Amino acid sequence: MDELKTRILTEGKILPGNIIKVGSFLNHQVDTALMGRMADEFAKHFDISRITKILTIEASGIALATVCSFKWGIPLLFAKKAKSDNIENGLFCSEIYSYTYKKNVTVMVESELLKSTDHVLIMDDFLANGEAIRGLTDLVKEAGATLEGIGIAVEKGFQGGGDRFRKMGIDIYSLAVIDSAEVGKIVFRN
Amino acid sequence: MDELKTRILTEGKILPGNIIKVGSFLNHQVDTALMGRMADEFAKHFDISRITKILTIEASGIALATVCSFKWGIPLLFAKKAKSDNIENGLFCSEIYSYTYKKNVTVMVESELLKSTDHVLIMDDFLANGEAIRGLTDLVKEAGATLEGIGIAVEKGFQGGGDRFRKMGIDIYSLAVIDSAEVGKIVFRN
């Protein structure tokens, strides 16, 4: 998506360790109008009429998934990390490694909110090594639901997570795939 | 807001410790269409034309704030909790006590994203003791920005946080204020 790539080039910052910072419009401050156009872009690729639930993970995936849910009229479910007091019932859980926090994290959804009859589109703002998304696909499997695809705003292609899902035959669509990111130079995949 | 109160009465669950669980439509699964109508309700109370930034805090506040941002065409900024690797620059910070996680948490926004010229509407899905919101008002103060008001979906009135802000003269508007919550019985404030 050209508009997103332009925003990454003009506003993104590369930090040491190949960290790409897009906090001025994607995952700290959020340009929700841009996200509306991103939703339109996803709707060209995925058959939205098949989707019964959008699944994302807290925290920064929620904004993009919310705009898509609002525009498409499809319920949103966001997986939670770790255990908090006000989750009591049966849970679907998966353990992932968080590179951001450098520790294992449990991702979970309440089992009554994800049914075997659900057709799920997983969405997130970022995909790097794919641990968070792998955790979400685990939850979909546990529920016996159907995974319709994975929609990502920015994929760090050089970290391999996205290609691993592609090799598994999963329909994954990223609006911008970055193949290399060094200070002063970002190269997008064609 | 009658529709929200009805949803709380029909779908909400009261857990021991006065925990009100509304994860089927507000903060785990999210009914974004309902949130669109909640945005309309907030717009009757606040003068939206004055607002230049919506400020919320991760994670569950993001969904409501995103729908409001999208409908009103106003940028959203969500404060982050604790320190993660990909925040480098100058930060506005405040320490709050999280009753959910039973520990102190630092809330922060990058200083370049909140300006002294901003007119801020703080939003969150829940208000109980008010610690999270107090942290957000600290960030607004630190930035020298103008606090225009606080918009809340569900206020647990019996925990006093909302009334403390009212006594300070802050324009706080909650769509549903719960004055008591016992198993089987929820009483709303008129």
Short mmCIF file of C-alpha atoms in Angstrom, two decimals:
data_model
loop_
_atom_site.label_atom_id
_atom_site.label_comp_id
_atom_site.label_asym_id
_atom_site.label_seq_id
_atom_site.Cartn_x
_atom_site.Cartn_y
_atom_site.Cartn_z
CA MET A 1 0.00 0.00 0.00
CA ASP A 2 1.78 3.10 -1.30
CA GLU A 3 0.37 5.56 1.24
CA LEU A 4 1.58 3.41 4.14
CA LYS A 5 5.03 2.97 2.59
CA THR A 6 5.34 6.72 2.12
CA ARG A 7 4.42 7.33 5.74
CA ILE A 8 7.01 4.77 6.88
CA LEU A 9 9.67 6.46 4.73
CA THR A 10 8.83 10.00 5.83
CA GLU A 11 8.01 9.43 9.52
CA GLY A 12 9.61 6.12 10.45
CA LYS A 13 12.81 5.96 12.44
CA ILE A 14 15.28 3.10 12.44
CA LEU A 15 16.81 2.33 15.82
CA PRO A 16 19.76 0.04 16.52
CA GLY A 17 18.71 -3.62 16.40
CA ASN A 18 16.56 -3.15 13.29
CA ILE A 19 13.78 -1.62 15.33
CA ILE A 20 11.41 0.35 13.10
CA LYS A 21 9.61 3.08 14.97
CA VAL A 22 6.33 4.29 13.52
CA GLY A 23 4.85 5.68 16.71
CA SER A 24 3.76 8.93 15.11
CA PHE A 25 0.94 7.26 13.15
CA LEU A 26 0.66 3.50 13.84
CA ASN A 27 1.28 2.28 17.38
CA HIS A 28 1.57 5.14 19.85
CA GLN A 29 -0.08 8.08 18.18
CA VAL A 30 -2.62 6.59 15.76
CA ASP A 31 -3.87 8.04 12.46
CA THR A 32 -7.24 6.30 12.43
CA ALA A 33 -8.19 7.86 9.08
CA LEU A 34 -5.20 6.11 7.51
CA MET A 35 -6.38 2.93 9.21
CA GLY A 36 -9.75 3.32 7.53
CA ARG A 37 -7.97 3.27 4.16
CA MET A 38 -5.91 0.30 5.33
CA ALA A 39 -9.18 -1.52 6.09
CA ASP A 40 -10.31 -0.83 2.50
CA GLU A 41 -7.05 -2.31 1.25
CA PHE A 42 -7.48 -5.48 3.31
CA ALA A 43 -11.05 -5.78 2.00
CA LYS A 44 -9.70 -5.99 -1.56
CA HIS A 45 -7.63 -9.02 -0.63
CA PHE A 46 -9.77 -10.95 1.86
CA ASP A 47 -13.39 -12.02 1.35
CA ILE A 48 -14.75 -10.08 4.30
CA SER A 49 -18.21 -11.66 3.95
CA ARG A 50 -16.73 -14.96 5.19
CA ILE A 51 -15.25 -13.51 8.40
CA THR A 52 -17.22 -13.84 11.64
CA LYS A 53 -14.53 -12.63 14.03
CA ILE A 54 -11.44 -10.43 13.94
CA LEU A 55 -8.78 -11.61 16.38
CA THR A 56 -5.88 -9.46 17.53
CA ILE A 57 -3.66 -9.16 20.59
CA GLU A 58 -3.21 -6.34 23.06
CA ALA A 59 -2.03 -3.67 22.95
CA SER A 60 -1.02 -1.99 19.70
CA GLY A 61 -2.94 -4.35 17.38
CA ILE A 62 -6.21 -3.17 18.88
CA ALA A 63 -6.42 0.17 17.03
CA LEU A 64 -6.15 -1.29 13.50
CA ALA A 65 -8.42 -4.23 14.32
CA THR A 66 -10.99 -1.86 15.85
CA VAL A 67 -11.20 0.31 12.72
CA CYS A 68 -11.60 -2.81 10.54
CA SER A 69 -14.25 -4.21 12.89
CA PHE A 70 -16.14 -0.89 12.88
CA LYS A 71 -16.01 -0.48 9.09
CA TRP A 72 -16.90 -4.11 8.30
CA GLY A 73 -19.46 -4.70 11.08
CA ILE A 74 -17.64 -7.76 12.40
CA PRO A 75 -17.01 -8.38 16.14
CA LEU A 76 -13.50 -7.92 17.43
CA LEU A 77 -11.80 -10.13 20.00
CA PHE A 78 -8.46 -9.18 21.46
CA ALA A 79 -6.29 -11.77 23.18
CA LYS A 80 -4.85 -10.76 26.53
CA LYS A 81 -1.32 -11.25 27.75
CA ALA A 82 -0.55 -12.88 31.12
CA LYS A 83 -3.14 -13.41 33.79
CA SER A 84 -5.23 -10.66 35.28
CA ASP A 85 -7.84 -10.92 38.04
CA ASN A 86 -10.93 -10.41 35.99
CA ILE A 87 -10.61 -13.42 33.69
CA GLU A 88 -12.16 -16.41 35.41
CA ASN A 89 -13.66 -18.93 33.05
CA GLY A 90 -12.28 -21.48 30.64
CA LEU A 91 -9.47 -20.07 28.56
CA PHE A 92 -7.68 -20.95 25.35
CA CYS A 93 -3.99 -20.26 25.99
CA SER A 94 -0.68 -20.27 24.15
CA GLU A 95 2.80 -19.41 25.35
CA ILE A 96 4.91 -17.12 23.18
CA TYR A 97 8.28 -15.46 23.53
CA SER A 98 8.09 -11.67 23.55
CA TYR A 99 11.19 -10.12 21.99
CA THR A 100 10.01 -6.72 23.18
CA TYR A 101 9.88 -7.75 26.82
CA LYS A 102 12.46 -10.56 26.57
CA LYS A 103 10.37 -13.14 28.39
CA ASN A 104 7.68 -15.74 27.85
CA VAL A 105 4.15 -14.41 27.84
CA THR A 106 0.87 -16.32 27.86
CA VAL A 107 -1.72 -15.12 25.36
CA MET A 108 -5.31 -16.07 26.06
CA VAL A 109 -8.93 -15.66 25.09
CA GLU A 110 -11.98 -16.78 26.99
CA SER A 111 -13.12 -19.99 25.40
CA GLU A 112 -16.77 -18.94 25.27
CA LEU A 113 -15.86 -16.06 22.93
CA LEU A 114 -14.18 -18.12 20.21
CA LYS A 115 -16.35 -20.90 18.74
CA SER A 116 -15.63 -23.81 16.43
CA THR A 117 -18.09 -22.20 13.99
CA ASP A 118 -16.06 -18.97 13.81
CA HIS A 119 -14.20 -17.89 10.67
CA VAL A 120 -11.32 -15.83 11.94
CA LEU A 121 -9.19 -13.08 10.43
CA ILE A 122 -6.12 -12.47 12.57
CA MET A 123 -4.82 -8.89 12.43
CA ASP A 124 -1.88 -7.04 13.90
CA ASP A 125 0.02 -3.81 13.34
CA PHE A 126 3.44 -5.47 13.18
CA LEU A 127 4.84 -8.86 12.23
CA ALA A 128 8.50 -9.64 12.87
CA ASN A 129 9.49 -13.11 14.04
CA GLY A 130 5.82 -14.08 14.16
CA GLU A 131 5.63 -15.24 17.77
CA ALA A 132 2.53 -13.20 18.62
CA ILE A 133 0.74 -14.34 15.46
CA ARG A 134 1.77 -17.94 16.08
CA GLY A 135 0.16 -17.65 19.52
CA LEU A 136 -3.07 -16.36 17.94
CA THR A 137 -3.15 -19.19 15.38
CA ASP A 138 -2.78 -21.61 18.33
CA LEU A 139 -5.89 -20.10 19.94
CA VAL A 140 -7.85 -20.49 16.69
CA LYS A 141 -6.76 -24.15 16.48
CA GLU A 142 -7.64 -24.81 20.12
CA ALA A 143 -11.12 -23.43 19.49
CA GLY A 144 -11.51 -25.60 16.39
CA ALA A 145 -12.32 -22.43 14.44
CA THR A 146 -11.39 -21.75 10.81
CA LEU A 147 -8.47 -19.44 10.10
CA GLU A 148 -9.39 -17.37 7.03
CA GLY A 149 -6.19 -15.37 6.90
CA ILE A 150 -3.79 -12.97 8.56
CA GLY A 151 -3.78 -9.22 7.86
CA ILE A 152 -0.73 -7.21 8.88
CA ALA A 153 0.10 -3.52 8.52
CA VAL A 154 3.92 -3.66 8.57
CA GLU A 155 5.87 -6.89 8.14
CA LYS A 156 9.58 -7.00 8.87
CA GLY A 157 10.27 -9.45 6.06
CA PHE A 158 13.92 -9.89 7.00
CA GLN A 159 12.91 -11.53 10.29
CA GLY A 160 11.18 -14.39 8.51
CA GLY A 161 7.95 -14.70 10.47
CA GLY A 162 5.67 -13.88 7.54
CA ASP A 163 7.36 -16.25 5.11
CA ARG A 164 7.06 -19.08 7.63
CA PHE A 165 3.26 -18.65 7.59
CA ARG A 166 3.24 -18.40 3.77
CA LYS A 167 5.10 -21.72 3.55
CA MET A 168 2.38 -23.26 5.71
CA GLY A 169 -0.17 -22.20 3.08
CA ILE A 170 -1.78 -19.55 5.27
CA ASP A 171 -3.23 -16.55 3.42
CA ILE A 172 -1.19 -13.74 4.93
CA TYR A 173 -1.38 -10.23 3.51
CA SER A 174 0.88 -7.41 4.69
CA LEU A 175 0.33 -3.85 3.48
CA ALA A 176 4.06 -3.11 3.61
CA VAL A 177 6.84 -5.70 3.75
CA ILE A 178 10.24 -4.32 4.73
CA ASP A 179 13.11 -6.45 3.45
CA SER A 180 15.89 -4.43 5.00
CA ALA A 181 16.04 -1.56 7.44
CA GLU A 182 19.25 0.25 8.15
CA VAL A 183 19.62 3.78 9.44
CA GLY A 184 18.76 6.04 6.54
CA LYS A 185 17.63 3.24 4.20
CA ILE A 186 14.44 1.17 4.16
CA VAL A 187 13.93 -1.33 1.33
CA PHE A 188 10.41 -2.63 0.65
CA ARG A 189 9.63 -5.98 -0.96
CA ASN A 190 7.91 -5.65 -4.32
CA MET B 1 -26.77 5.77 28.09
CA ASP B 2 -29.66 3.30 28.23
CA GLU B 3 -28.33 0.87 25.61
CA LEU B 4 -25.05 0.48 27.50
CA LYS B 5 -26.83 0.00 30.83
CA THR B 6 -29.03 -2.69 29.29
CA ARG B 7 -25.98 -4.50 27.93
CA ILE B 8 -24.31 -4.36 31.35
CA LEU B 9 -27.46 -5.76 32.99
CA THR B 10 -27.97 -8.55 30.45
CA GLU B 11 -24.35 -9.56 29.74
CA GLY B 12 -22.33 -8.29 32.69
CA LYS B 13 -21.13 -10.62 35.41
CA ILE B 14 -20.27 -9.62 38.96
CA LEU B 15 -17.28 -11.42 40.43
CA PRO B 16 -16.16 -11.43 44.06
CA GLY B 17 -14.39 -8.17 44.96
CA ASN B 18 -16.92 -6.02 43.07
CA ILE B 19 -15.31 -6.88 39.76
CA ILE B 20 -17.71 -6.15 36.90
CA LYS B 21 -17.00 -8.28 33.87
CA VAL B 22 -18.20 -6.95 30.53
CA GLY B 23 -15.79 -8.86 28.32
CA SER B 24 -18.47 -9.97 25.89
CA PHE B 25 -18.87 -6.48 24.42
CA LEU B 26 -16.50 -3.91 25.97
CA ASN B 27 -12.99 -5.03 26.86
CA HIS B 28 -12.20 -8.50 25.53
CA GLN B 29 -14.69 -9.09 22.74
CA VAL B 30 -15.63 -5.64 21.47
CA ASP B 31 -18.92 -4.51 19.92
CA THR B 32 -17.52 -1.65 17.83
CA ALA B 33 -20.97 -0.73 16.48
CA LEU B 34 -22.08 -0.05 20.05
CA MET B 35 -18.92 2.02 20.47
CA GLY B 36 -19.94 4.10 17.46
CA ARG B 37 -23.17 4.98 19.28
CA MET B 38 -21.17 5.65 22.44
CA ALA B 39 -19.06 8.12 20.43
CA ASP B 40 -22.27 9.91 19.37
CA GLU B 41 -23.30 10.11 23.03
CA PHE B 42 -19.97 11.64 24.06
CA ALA B 43 -20.29 14.14 21.21
CA LYS B 44 -23.56 15.43 22.72
CA HIS B 45 -21.75 16.25 25.96
CA PHE B 46 -18.30 17.45 24.86
CA ASP B 47 -17.58 20.17 22.30
CA ILE B 48 -15.63 17.91 19.94
CA SER B 49 -14.58 20.86 17.74
CA ARG B 50 -12.27 22.00 20.56
CA ILE B 51 -10.43 18.66 20.89
CA THR B 52 -7.08 18.23 19.11
CA LYS B 53 -6.06 14.91 20.69
CA ILE B 54 -7.73 11.91 22.29
CA LEU B 55 -5.57 10.36 25.01
CA THR B 56 -6.11 6.85 26.39
CA ILE B 57 -4.02 4.12 27.95
CA GLU B 58 -3.25 0.62 26.77
CA ALA B 59 -4.79 -1.82 26.51
CA SER B 60 -8.55 -1.95 26.77
CA GLY B 61 -9.14 1.79 26.44
CA ILE B 62 -7.76 1.71 22.90
CA ALA B 63 -10.87 0.24 21.23
CA LEU B 64 -13.31 2.93 22.43
CA ALA B 65 -10.82 5.74 21.85
CA THR B 66 -10.10 4.42 18.34
CA VAL B 67 -13.76 4.44 17.31
CA CYS B 68 -14.16 8.00 18.66
CA SER B 69 -10.97 9.10 16.87
CA PHE B 70 -12.15 7.53 13.61
CA LYS B 71 -15.65 9.02 13.78
CA TRP B 72 -14.50 12.50 14.85
CA GLY B 73 -11.35 12.73 12.72
CA ILE B 74 -9.12 13.54 15.70
CA PRO B 75 -5.72 11.88 16.29
CA LEU B 76 -5.46 9.29 19.02
CA LEU B 77 -2.54 8.87 21.39
CA PHE B 78 -2.34 5.92 23.72
CA ALA B 79 -0.06 5.99 26.76
CA LYS B 80 2.11 2.93 27.27
CA LYS B 81 2.75 1.09 30.48
CA ALA B 82 6.27 0.29 31.73
CA LYS B 83 9.33 0.59 29.52
CA SER B 84 9.74 -1.24 26.24
CA ASP B 85 12.72 -1.23 23.90
CA ASN B 86 11.28 0.83 21.13
CA ILE B 87 10.62 4.04 23.04
CA GLU B 88 13.77 6.11 23.06
CA ASN B 89 13.17 9.83 23.17
CA GLY B 90 12.00 12.25 25.79
CA LEU B 91 9.01 10.96 27.69
CA PHE B 92 6.29 12.36 29.90
CA CYS B 93 5.83 9.83 32.73
CA SER B 94 3.63 9.24 35.74
CA GLU B 95 3.62 6.42 38.24
CA ILE B 96 0.28 4.81 39.10
CA TYR B 97 -0.82 1.86 41.20
CA SER B 98 -2.49 -0.87 39.15
CA TYR B 99 -5.13 -2.67 41.22
CA THR B 100 -5.45 -5.25 38.42
CA TYR B 101 -1.78 -6.20 38.56
CA LYS B 102 -1.22 -5.17 42.22
CA LYS B 103 1.94 -3.21 41.54
CA ASN B 104 3.18 0.21 40.51
CA VAL B 105 3.22 0.87 36.79
CA THR B 106 4.74 3.78 34.88
CA VAL B 107 2.52 5.31 32.21
CA MET B 108 4.24 7.32 29.52
CA VAL B 109 3.87 9.14 26.23
CA GLU B 110 6.62 10.46 24.01
CA SER B 111 6.93 14.14 24.72
CA GLU B 112 7.01 15.10 21.04
CA LEU B 113 3.48 13.70 20.58
CA LEU B 114 1.75 15.79 23.25
CA LYS B 115 2.16 19.55 22.84
CA SER B 116 1.37 22.51 25.04
CA THR B 117 -1.04 23.65 22.30
CA ASP B 118 -3.07 20.41 22.47
CA HIS B 119 -6.62 20.31 23.80
CA VAL B 120 -7.01 16.83 25.20
CA LEU B 121 -9.97 14.56 25.80
CA ILE B 122 -8.97 11.63 28.01
CA MET B 123 -11.00 8.45 27.38
CA ASP B 124 -11.12 5.01 28.92
CA ASP B 125 -13.45 2.04 29.02
CA PHE B 126 -13.48 1.78 32.83
CA LEU B 127 -12.99 4.10 35.77
CA ALA B 128 -12.78 2.68 39.29
CA ASN B 129 -10.35 4.22 41.79
CA GLY B 130 -9.11 6.55 39.05
CA GLU B 131 -5.40 5.74 39.20
CA ALA B 132 -5.02 5.24 35.43
CA ILE B 133 -6.90 8.46 34.68
CA ARG B 134 -4.90 10.35 37.30
CA GLY B 135 -1.75 9.18 35.50
CA LEU B 136 -3.11 10.48 32.18
CA THR B 137 -4.01 13.87 33.69
CA ASP B 138 -0.41 14.04 35.00
CA LEU B 139 0.88 13.57 31.44
CA VAL B 140 -1.41 16.35 30.16
CA LYS B 141 -0.12 18.66 32.93
CA GLU B 142 3.52 17.75 32.20
CA ALA B 143 2.98 18.65 28.55
CA GLY B 144 1.38 21.95 29.50
CA ALA B 145 -1.62 20.94 27.38
CA THR B 146 -5.26 21.81 28.13
CA LEU B 147 -7.49 19.09 29.57
CA GLU B 148 -10.91 19.49 27.97
CA GLY B 149 -12.56 16.60 29.78
CA ILE B 150 -12.66 12.91 30.57
CA GLY B 151 -15.00 10.46 28.79
CA ILE B 152 -15.62 7.08 30.38
CA ALA B 153 -17.78 4.15 29.31
CA VAL B 154 -18.39 2.49 32.68
CA GLU B 155 -17.66 4.18 36.00
CA LYS B 156 -17.66 2.20 39.22
CA GLY B 157 -19.11 5.07 41.23
CA PHE B 158 -18.76 3.25 44.54
CA GLN B 159 -14.96 3.33 44.23
CA GLY B 160 -14.88 7.12 44.28
CA GLY B 161 -12.43 7.86 41.46
CA GLY B 162 -14.93 9.73 39.29
CA ASP B 163 -16.26 11.90 42.11
CA ARG B 164 -12.72 12.89 43.06
CA PHE B 165 -12.23 14.36 39.55
CA ARG B 166 -15.67 16.05 39.70
CA LYS B 167 -14.69 17.78 42.96
CA MET B 168 -11.58 19.09 41.19
CA GLY B 169 -13.88 20.77 38.65
CA ILE B 170 -12.88 18.48 35.78
CA ASP B 171 -15.60 17.83 33.17
CA ILE B 172 -15.95 14.07 33.47
CA TYR B 173 -18.78 12.26 31.68
CA SER B 174 -19.45 8.56 32.17
CA LEU B 175 -22.05 6.78 30.03
CA ALA B 176 -22.97 4.43 32.89
CA VAL B 177 -22.19 5.01 36.57
CA ILE B 178 -22.61 1.95 38.77
CA ASP B 179 -23.29 2.84 42.41
CA SER B 180 -23.39 -0.70 43.71
CA ALA B 181 -22.61 -4.08 42.25
CA GLU B 182 -23.45 -7.24 44.10
CA VAL B 183 -24.00 -10.65 42.61
CA GLY B 184 -27.40 -10.50 40.95
CA LYS B 185 -27.91 -6.77 41.53
CA ILE B 186 -26.42 -3.75 39.77
CA VAL B 187 -27.64 -0.28 40.75
CA PHE B 188 -26.96 2.63 38.39
CA ARG B 189 -26.67 6.25 39.47
CA ASN B 190 -29.44 8.48 38.07
#
